[in-house]
Short mmCIF file of the C-alpha atoms (twelve columns), coordinates in Angstrom:
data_MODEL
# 
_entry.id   MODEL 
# 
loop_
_atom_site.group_PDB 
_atom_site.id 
_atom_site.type_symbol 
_atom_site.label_atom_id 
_atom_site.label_alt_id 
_atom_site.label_comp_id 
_atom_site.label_asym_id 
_atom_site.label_seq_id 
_atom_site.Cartn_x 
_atom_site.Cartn_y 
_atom_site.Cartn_z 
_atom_site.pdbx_PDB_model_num 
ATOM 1   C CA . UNK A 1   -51.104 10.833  -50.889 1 
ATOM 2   C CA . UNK A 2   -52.451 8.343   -48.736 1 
ATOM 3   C CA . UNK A 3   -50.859 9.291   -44.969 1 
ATOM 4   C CA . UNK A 4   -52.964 7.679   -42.104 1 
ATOM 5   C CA . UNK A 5   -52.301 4.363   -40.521 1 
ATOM 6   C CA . UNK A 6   -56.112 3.501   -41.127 1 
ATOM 7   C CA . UNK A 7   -54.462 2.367   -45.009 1 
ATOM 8   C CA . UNK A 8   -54.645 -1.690  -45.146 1 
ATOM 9   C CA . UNK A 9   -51.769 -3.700  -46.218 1 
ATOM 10  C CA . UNK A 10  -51.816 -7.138  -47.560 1 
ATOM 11  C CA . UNK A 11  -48.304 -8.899  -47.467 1 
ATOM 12  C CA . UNK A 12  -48.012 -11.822 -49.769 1 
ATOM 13  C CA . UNK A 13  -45.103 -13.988 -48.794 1 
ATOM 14  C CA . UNK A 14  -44.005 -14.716 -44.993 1 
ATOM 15  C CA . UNK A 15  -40.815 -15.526 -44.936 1 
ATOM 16  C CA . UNK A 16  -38.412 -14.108 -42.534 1 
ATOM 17  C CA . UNK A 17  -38.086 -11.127 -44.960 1 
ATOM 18  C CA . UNK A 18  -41.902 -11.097 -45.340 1 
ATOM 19  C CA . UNK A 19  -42.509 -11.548 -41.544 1 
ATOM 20  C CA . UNK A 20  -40.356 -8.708  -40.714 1 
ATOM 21  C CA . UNK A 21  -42.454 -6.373  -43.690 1 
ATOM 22  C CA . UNK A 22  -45.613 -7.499  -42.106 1 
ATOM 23  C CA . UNK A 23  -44.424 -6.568  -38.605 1 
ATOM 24  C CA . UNK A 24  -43.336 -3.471  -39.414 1 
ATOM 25  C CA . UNK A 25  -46.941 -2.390  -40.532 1 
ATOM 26  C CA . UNK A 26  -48.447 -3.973  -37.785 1 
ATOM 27  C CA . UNK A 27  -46.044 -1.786  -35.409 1 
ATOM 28  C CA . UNK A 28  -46.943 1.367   -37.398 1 
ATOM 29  C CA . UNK A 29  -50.330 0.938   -36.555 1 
ATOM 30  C CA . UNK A 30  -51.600 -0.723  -40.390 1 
ATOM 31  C CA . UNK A 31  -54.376 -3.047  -40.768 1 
ATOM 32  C CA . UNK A 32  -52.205 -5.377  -41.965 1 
ATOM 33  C CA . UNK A 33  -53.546 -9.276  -44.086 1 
ATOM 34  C CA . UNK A 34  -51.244 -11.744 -44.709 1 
ATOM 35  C CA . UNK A 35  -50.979 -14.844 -46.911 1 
ATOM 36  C CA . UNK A 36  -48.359 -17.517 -47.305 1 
ATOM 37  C CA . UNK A 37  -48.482 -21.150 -48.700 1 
ATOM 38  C CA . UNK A 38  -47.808 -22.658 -45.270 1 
ATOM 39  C CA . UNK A 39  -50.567 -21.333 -43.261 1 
ATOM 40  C CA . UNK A 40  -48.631 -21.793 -39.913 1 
ATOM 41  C CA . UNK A 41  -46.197 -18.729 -40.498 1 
ATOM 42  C CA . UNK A 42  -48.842 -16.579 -39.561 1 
ATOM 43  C CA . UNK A 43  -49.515 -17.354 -36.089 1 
ATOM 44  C CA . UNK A 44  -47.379 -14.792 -34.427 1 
ATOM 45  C CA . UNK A 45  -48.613 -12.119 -36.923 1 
ATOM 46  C CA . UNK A 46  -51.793 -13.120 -36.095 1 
ATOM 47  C CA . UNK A 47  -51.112 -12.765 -32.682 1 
ATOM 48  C CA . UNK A 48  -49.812 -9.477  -33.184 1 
ATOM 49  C CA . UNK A 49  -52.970 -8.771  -34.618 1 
ATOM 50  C CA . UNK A 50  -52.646 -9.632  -38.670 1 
ATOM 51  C CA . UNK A 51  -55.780 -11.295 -40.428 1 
ATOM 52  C CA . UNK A 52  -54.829 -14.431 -42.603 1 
ATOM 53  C CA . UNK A 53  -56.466 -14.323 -46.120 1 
ATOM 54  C CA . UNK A 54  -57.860 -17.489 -46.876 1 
ATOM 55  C CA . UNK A 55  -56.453 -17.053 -50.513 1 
ATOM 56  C CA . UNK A 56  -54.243 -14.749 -52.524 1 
ATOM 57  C CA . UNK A 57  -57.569 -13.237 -54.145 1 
ATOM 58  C CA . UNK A 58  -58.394 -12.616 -50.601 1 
ATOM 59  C CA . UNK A 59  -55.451 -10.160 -49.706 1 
ATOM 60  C CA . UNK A 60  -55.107 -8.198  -52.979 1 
ATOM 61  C CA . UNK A 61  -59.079 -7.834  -52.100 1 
ATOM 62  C CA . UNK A 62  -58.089 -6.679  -48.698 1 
ATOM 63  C CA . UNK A 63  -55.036 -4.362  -49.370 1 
ATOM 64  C CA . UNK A 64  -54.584 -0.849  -50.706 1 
ATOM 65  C CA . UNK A 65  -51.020 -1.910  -50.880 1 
ATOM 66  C CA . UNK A 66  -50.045 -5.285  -51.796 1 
ATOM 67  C CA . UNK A 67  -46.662 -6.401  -51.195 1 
ATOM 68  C CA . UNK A 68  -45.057 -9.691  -52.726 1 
ATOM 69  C CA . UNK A 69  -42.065 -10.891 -51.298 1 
ATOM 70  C CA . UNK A 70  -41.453 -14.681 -52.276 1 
ATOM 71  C CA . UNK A 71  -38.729 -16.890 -53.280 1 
ATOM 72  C CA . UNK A 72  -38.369 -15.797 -57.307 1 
ATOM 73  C CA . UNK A 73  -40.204 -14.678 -60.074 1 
ATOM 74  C CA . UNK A 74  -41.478 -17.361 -61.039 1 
ATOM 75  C CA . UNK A 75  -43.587 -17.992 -58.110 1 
ATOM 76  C CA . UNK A 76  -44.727 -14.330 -58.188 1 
ATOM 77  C CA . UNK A 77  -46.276 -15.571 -61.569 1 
ATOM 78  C CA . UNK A 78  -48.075 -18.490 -59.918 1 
ATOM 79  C CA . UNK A 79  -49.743 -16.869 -57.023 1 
ATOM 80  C CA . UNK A 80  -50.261 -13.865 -58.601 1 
ATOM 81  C CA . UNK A 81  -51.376 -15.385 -61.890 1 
ATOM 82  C CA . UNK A 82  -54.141 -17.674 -60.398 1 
ATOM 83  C CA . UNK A 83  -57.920 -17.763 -61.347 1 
ATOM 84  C CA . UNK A 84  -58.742 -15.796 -58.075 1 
ATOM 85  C CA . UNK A 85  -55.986 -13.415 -58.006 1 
ATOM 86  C CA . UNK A 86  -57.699 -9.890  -59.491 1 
ATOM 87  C CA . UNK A 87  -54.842 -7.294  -60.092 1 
ATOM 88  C CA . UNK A 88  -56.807 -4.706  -62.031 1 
ATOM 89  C CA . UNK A 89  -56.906 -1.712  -60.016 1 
ATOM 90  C CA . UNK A 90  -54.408 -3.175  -57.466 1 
ATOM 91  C CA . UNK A 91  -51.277 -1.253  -56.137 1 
ATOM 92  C CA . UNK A 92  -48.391 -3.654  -56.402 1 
ATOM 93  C CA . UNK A 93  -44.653 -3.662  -54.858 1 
ATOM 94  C CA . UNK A 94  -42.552 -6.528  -55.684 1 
ATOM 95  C CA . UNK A 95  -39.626 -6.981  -53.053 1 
ATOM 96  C CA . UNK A 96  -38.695 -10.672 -54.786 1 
ATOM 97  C CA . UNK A 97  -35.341 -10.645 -55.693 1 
ATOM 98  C CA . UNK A 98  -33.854 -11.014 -59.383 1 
ATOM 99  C CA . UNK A 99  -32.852 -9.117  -62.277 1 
ATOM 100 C CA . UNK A 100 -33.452 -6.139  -64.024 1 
ATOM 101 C CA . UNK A 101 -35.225 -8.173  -66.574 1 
ATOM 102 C CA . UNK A 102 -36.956 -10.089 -64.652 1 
ATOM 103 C CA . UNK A 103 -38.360 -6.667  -62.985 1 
ATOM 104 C CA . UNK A 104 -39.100 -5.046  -66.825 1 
ATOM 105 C CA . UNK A 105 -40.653 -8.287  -67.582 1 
ATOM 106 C CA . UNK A 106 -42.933 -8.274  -64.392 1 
ATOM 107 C CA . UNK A 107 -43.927 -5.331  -64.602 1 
ATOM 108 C CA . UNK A 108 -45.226 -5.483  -68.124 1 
ATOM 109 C CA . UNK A 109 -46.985 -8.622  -67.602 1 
ATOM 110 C CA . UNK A 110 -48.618 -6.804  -63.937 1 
ATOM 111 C CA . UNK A 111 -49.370 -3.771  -66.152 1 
ATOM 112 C CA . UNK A 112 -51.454 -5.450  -68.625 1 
ATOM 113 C CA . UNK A 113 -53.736 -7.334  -66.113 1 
ATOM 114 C CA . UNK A 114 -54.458 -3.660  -65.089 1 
ATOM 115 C CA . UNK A 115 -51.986 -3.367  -61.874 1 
ATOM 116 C CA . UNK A 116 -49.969 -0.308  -60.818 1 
ATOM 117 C CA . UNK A 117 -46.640 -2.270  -60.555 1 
ATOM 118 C CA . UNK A 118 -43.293 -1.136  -58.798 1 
ATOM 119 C CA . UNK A 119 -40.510 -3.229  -58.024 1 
ATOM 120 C CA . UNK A 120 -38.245 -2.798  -55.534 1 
ATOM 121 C CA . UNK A 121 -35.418 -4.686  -53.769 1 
ATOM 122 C CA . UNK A 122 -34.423 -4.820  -49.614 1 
ATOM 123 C CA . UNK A 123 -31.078 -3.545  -48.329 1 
ATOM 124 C CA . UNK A 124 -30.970 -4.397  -45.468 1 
ATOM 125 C CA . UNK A 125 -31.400 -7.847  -42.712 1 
ATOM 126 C CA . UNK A 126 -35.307 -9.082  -41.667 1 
ATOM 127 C CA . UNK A 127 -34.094 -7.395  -38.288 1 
ATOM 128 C CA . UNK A 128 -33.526 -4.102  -39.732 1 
ATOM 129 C CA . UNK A 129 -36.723 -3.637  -41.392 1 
ATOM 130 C CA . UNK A 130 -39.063 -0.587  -39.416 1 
ATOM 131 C CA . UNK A 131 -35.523 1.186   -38.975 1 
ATOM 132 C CA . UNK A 132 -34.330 3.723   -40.756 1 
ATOM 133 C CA . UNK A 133 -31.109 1.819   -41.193 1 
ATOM 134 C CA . UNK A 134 -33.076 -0.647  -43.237 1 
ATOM 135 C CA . UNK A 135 -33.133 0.950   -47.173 1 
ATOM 136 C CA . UNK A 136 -36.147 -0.014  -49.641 1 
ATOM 137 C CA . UNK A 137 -34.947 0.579   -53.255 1 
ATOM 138 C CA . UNK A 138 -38.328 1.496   -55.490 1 
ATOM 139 C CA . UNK A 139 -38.276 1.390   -59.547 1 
ATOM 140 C CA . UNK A 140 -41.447 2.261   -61.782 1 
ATOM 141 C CA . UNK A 141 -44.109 5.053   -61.970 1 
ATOM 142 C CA . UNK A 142 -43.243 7.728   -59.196 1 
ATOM 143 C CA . UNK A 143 -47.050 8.398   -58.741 1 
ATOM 144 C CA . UNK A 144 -47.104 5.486   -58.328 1 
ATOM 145 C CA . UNK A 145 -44.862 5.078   -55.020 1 
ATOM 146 C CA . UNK A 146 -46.383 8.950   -54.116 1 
ATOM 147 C CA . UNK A 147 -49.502 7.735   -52.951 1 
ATOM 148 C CA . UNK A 148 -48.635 5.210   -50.477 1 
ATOM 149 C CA . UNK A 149 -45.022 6.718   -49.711 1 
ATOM 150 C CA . UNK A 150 -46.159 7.466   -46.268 1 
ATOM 151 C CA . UNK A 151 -47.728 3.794   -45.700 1 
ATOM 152 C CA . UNK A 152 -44.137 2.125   -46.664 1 
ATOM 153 C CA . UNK A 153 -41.685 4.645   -44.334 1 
ATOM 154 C CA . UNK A 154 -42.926 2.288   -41.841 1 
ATOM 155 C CA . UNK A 155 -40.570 -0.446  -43.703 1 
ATOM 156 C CA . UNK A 156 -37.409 2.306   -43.294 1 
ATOM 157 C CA . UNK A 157 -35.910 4.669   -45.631 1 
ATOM 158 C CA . UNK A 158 -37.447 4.792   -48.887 1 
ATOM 159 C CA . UNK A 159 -35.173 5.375   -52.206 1 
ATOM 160 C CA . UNK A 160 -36.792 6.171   -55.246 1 
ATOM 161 C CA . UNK A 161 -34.415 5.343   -58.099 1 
ATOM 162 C CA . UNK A 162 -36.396 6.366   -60.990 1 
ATOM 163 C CA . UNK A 163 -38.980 5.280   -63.654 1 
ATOM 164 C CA . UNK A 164 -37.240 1.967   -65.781 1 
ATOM 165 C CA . UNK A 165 -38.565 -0.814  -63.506 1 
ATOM 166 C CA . UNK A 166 -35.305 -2.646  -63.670 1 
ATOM 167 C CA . UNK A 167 -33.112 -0.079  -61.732 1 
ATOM 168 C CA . UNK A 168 -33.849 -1.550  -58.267 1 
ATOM 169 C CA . UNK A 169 -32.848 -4.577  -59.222 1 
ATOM 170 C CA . UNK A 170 -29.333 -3.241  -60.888 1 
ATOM 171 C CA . UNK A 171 -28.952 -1.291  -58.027 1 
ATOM 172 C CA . UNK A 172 -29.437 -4.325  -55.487 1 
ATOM 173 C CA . UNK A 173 -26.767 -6.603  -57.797 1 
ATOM 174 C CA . UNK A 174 -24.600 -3.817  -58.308 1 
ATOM 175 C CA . UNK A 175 -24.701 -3.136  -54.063 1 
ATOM 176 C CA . UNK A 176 -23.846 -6.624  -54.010 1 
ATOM 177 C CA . UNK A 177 -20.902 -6.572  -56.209 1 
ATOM 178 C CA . UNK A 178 -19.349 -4.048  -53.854 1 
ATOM 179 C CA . UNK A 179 -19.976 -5.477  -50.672 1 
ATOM 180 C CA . UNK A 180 -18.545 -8.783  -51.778 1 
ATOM 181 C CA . UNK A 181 -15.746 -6.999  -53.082 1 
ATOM 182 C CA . UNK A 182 -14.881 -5.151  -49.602 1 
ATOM 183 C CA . UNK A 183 -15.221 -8.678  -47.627 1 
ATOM 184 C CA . UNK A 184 -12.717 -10.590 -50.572 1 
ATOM 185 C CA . UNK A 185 -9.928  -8.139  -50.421 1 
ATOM 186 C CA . UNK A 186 -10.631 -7.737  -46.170 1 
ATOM 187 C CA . UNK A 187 -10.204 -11.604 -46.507 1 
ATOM 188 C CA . UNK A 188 -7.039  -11.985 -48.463 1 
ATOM 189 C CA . UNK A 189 -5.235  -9.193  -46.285 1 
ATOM 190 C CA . UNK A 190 -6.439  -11.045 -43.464 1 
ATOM 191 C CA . UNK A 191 -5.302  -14.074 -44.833 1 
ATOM 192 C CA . UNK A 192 -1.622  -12.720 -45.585 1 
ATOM 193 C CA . UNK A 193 -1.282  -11.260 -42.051 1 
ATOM 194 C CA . UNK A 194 -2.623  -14.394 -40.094 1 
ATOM 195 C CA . UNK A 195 0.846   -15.945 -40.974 1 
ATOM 196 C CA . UNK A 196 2.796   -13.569 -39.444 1 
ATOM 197 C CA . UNK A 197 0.431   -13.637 -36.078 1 
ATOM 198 C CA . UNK A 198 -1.700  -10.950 -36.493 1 
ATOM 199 C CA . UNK A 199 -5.430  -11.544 -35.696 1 
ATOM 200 C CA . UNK A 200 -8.514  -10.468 -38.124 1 
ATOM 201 C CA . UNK A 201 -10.130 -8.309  -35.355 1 
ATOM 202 C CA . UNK A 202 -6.697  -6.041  -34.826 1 
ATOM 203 C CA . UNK A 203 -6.434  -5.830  -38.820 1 
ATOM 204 C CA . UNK A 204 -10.441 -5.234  -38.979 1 
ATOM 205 C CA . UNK A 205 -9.473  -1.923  -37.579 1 
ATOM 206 C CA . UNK A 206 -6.708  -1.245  -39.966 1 
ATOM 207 C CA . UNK A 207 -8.799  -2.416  -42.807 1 
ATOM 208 C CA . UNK A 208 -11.672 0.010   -41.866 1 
ATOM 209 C CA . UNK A 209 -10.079 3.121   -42.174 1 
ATOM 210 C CA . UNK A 210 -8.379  1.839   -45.584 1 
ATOM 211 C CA . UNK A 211 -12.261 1.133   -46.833 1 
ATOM 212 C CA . UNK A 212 -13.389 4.404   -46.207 1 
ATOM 213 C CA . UNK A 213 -10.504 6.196   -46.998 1 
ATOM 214 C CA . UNK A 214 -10.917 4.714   -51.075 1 
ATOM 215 C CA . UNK A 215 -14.716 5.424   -50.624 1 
ATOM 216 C CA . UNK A 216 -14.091 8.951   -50.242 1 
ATOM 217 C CA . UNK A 217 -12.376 8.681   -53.829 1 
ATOM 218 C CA . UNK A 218 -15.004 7.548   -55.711 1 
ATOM 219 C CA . UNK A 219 -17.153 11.008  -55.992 1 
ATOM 220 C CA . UNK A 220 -13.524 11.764  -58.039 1 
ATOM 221 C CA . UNK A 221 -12.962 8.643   -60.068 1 
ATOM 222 C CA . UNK A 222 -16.510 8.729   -60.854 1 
ATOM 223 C CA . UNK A 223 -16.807 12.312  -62.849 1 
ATOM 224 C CA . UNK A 224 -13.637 11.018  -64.415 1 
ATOM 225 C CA . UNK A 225 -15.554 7.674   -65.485 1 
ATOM 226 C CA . UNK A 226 -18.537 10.056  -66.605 1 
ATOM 227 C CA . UNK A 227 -16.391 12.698  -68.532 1 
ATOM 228 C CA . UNK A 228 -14.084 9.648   -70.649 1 
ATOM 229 C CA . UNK A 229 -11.112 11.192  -69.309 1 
ATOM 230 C CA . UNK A 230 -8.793  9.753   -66.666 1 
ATOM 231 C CA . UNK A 231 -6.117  12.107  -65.820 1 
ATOM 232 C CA . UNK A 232 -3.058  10.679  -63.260 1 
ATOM 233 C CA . UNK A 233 -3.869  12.711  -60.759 1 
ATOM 234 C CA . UNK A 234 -2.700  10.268  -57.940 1 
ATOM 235 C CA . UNK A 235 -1.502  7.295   -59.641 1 
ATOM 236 C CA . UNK A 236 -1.350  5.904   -63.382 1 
ATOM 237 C CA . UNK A 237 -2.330  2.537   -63.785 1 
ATOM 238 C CA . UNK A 238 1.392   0.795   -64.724 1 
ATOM 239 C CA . UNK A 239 2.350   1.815   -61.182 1 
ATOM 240 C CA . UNK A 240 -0.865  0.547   -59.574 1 
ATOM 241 C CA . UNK A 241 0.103   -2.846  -62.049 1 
ATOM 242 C CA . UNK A 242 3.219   -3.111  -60.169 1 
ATOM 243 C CA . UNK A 243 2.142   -2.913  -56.583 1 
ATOM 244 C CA . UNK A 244 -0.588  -5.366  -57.882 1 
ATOM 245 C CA . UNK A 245 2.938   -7.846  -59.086 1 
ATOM 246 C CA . UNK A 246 4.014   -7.772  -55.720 1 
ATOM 247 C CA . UNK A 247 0.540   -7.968  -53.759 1 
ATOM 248 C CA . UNK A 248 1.000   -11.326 -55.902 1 
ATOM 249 C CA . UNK A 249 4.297   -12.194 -55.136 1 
ATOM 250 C CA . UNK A 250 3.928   -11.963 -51.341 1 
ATOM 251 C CA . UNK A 251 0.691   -14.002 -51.601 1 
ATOM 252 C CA . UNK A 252 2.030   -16.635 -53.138 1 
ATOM 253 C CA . UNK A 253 5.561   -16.316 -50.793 1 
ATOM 254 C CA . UNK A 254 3.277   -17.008 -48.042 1 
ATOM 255 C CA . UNK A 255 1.496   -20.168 -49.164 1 
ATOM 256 C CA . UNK A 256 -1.573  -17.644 -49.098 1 
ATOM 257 C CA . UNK A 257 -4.346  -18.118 -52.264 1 
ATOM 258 C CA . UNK A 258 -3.409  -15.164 -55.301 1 
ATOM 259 C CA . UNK A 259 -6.285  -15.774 -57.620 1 
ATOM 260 C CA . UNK A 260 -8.099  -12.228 -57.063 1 
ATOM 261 C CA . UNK A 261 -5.034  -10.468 -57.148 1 
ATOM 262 C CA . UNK A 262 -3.970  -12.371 -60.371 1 
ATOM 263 C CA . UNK A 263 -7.394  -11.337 -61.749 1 
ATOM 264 C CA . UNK A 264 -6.791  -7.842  -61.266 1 
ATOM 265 C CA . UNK A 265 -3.651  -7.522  -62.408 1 
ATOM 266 C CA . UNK A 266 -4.753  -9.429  -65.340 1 
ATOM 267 C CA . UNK A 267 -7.567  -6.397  -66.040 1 
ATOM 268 C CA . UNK A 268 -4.911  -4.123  -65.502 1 
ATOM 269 C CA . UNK A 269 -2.489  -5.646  -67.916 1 
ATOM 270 C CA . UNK A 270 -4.848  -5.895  -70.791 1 
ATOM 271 C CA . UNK A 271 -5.304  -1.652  -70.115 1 
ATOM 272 C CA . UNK A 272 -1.687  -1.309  -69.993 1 
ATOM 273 C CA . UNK A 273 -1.622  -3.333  -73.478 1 
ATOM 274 C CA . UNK A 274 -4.346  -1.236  -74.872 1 
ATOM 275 C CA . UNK A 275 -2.312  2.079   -73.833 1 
ATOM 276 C CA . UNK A 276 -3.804  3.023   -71.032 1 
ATOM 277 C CA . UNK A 277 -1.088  3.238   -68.897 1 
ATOM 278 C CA . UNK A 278 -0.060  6.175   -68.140 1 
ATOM 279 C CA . UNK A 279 -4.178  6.957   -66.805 1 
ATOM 280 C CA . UNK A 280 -5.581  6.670   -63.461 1 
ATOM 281 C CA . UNK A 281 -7.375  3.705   -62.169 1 
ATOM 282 C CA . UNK A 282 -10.872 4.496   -63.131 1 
ATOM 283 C CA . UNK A 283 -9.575  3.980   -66.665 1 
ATOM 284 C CA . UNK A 284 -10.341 0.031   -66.060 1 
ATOM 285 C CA . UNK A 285 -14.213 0.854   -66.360 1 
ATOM 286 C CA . UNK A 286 -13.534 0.045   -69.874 1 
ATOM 287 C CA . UNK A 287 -12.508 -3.748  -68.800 1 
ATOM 288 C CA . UNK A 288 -15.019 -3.765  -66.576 1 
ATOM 289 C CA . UNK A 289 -17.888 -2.722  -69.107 1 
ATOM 290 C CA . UNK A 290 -17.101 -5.448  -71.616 1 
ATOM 291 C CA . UNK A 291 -17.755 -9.110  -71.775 1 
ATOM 292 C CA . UNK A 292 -14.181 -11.229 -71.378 1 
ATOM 293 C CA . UNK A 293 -14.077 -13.588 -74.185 1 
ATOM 294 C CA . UNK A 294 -13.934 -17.425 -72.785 1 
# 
């Protein structure tokens, strides 16, 4: 494993995302190149005390660790792809967002121009990053990610996830799915009680300790999900379906939007219909895990 600070970094990409990466090897003490198609987003690395690569050739010459982080795939393809980019032999973490099979795809198409490819994707804000707060999903070969493990804890906590390059990716979308999830039902309570007064901040508090309180369920709903069997062990569905009816009703009483409660409900109907009433909640992974006919 490579675990001294002497280890060179090239960071492809400097947008505020890529600024922040490059910073945070700079801090840890990395001689750290940079490239980006607009020259001028450099200075203050540079100042710092990053070199600028004259070309992308240039810093996956200059790297034991090359790090893309750019707007989409498809300019990944075009820098990486050019006459004087040389991947064979290269180490290469992609931190561009997109999907799973964009990531398989990727890495296949790295692999065969003789790079050691992992993909990855950033949880966290360009002001987390060099925190341990900030969490770097990793997908692909674990050697791989073993040999310059201790060069990217400088970015935060590492997460391996495993070896099919598309999990970090899945992982990132899936993350996203729940945190827009938390803010859409935070909104519509907030929503519901701004007409009778009540601020978002003094609900916020309310709201928090309902949010963790059904995160410390899902260890439970999940071995249900994973052994096919969904016991009522708190509530069956039909009687979740009918608090849903009146989450609906009040809504609407209120002159306040019901689309995502309608859209549950709906779920939860077709579940009901199917005879899966009288199970717990979980049970609606089987909604969930199918494509709704348009």
């Amino acid at each position: 494993m490579t675990d001294n600070t002497n280890t060179p970094v090239a960071v492809i990409g400097l947008g505020l995302m890529g600024q922040a990466l490059a910073g945070a090897f700079l801090k840890a003490g990395h001689p750290t190149i940079v490239w980006n198609r607009t020259a001028s987003k450099a200075d203050q690395l540079m100042a710092e005390g990053a070199r600028l690569a004259p070309t992308v050739g240039d810093a996956l010459k200059a790297g034991s660790l090359t790090i893309i982080c750019v707007t989409d795939y498809q300019a990944v393809y075009e820098l990486l792809g050019g006459s004087d980019a040389e991947l064979d032999g290269t180490t290469l973490i992609n931190l561009t967002s997109g999907s799973s099979a964009q990531a398989r795809e990727a890495a296949r198409w790295a692999e065969q121009r003789g790079a050691h490819y992992l993909d990855g994707a950033i949880m966290a804000i360009p002001q987390a990053i060099g925190t341990a707060e900030a969490v770097i999903l990793h997908s692909g070969p674990q050697p791989d990610l073993d040999a310059h493990k201790a060069t990217l804890d400088a970015l935060g906590t590492v997460a391996y996830l495993g070896a099919d390059h598309g999990l970090a990716s899945l992982y990132d979308v899936a993350g996203l799915a729940m945190m827009w999830s938390v803010l859409n039902a935070w909104l519509q309570g907030t929503a519901m009680l701004r007409t009778a007064g009540v601020d978002a901040a003094t609900y916020a508090t309310f709201a928090q300790q309902i949010a963790a309180g059904v995160a410390g369920w899902l260890p439970g709903y999940a071995e249900q999900i994973d052994n096919g069997s969904f016991p009522a062990e708190v509530s069956a569905l039909e009687t979740d379906a009918r608090a849903m009816a009146h989450l609906i009703e009040e809504s609407e009483a209120l002159g306040v939007n019901a689309e995502l409660p309608k859209l549950i409900k709906a779920m939860a109907d077709r579940s009901i219909a199917a005879g899966h009433g009288g199970e717990q909640y979980p049970v609606l992974i089987e909604e969930f895990g199918r494509p709704r006919d348009n």
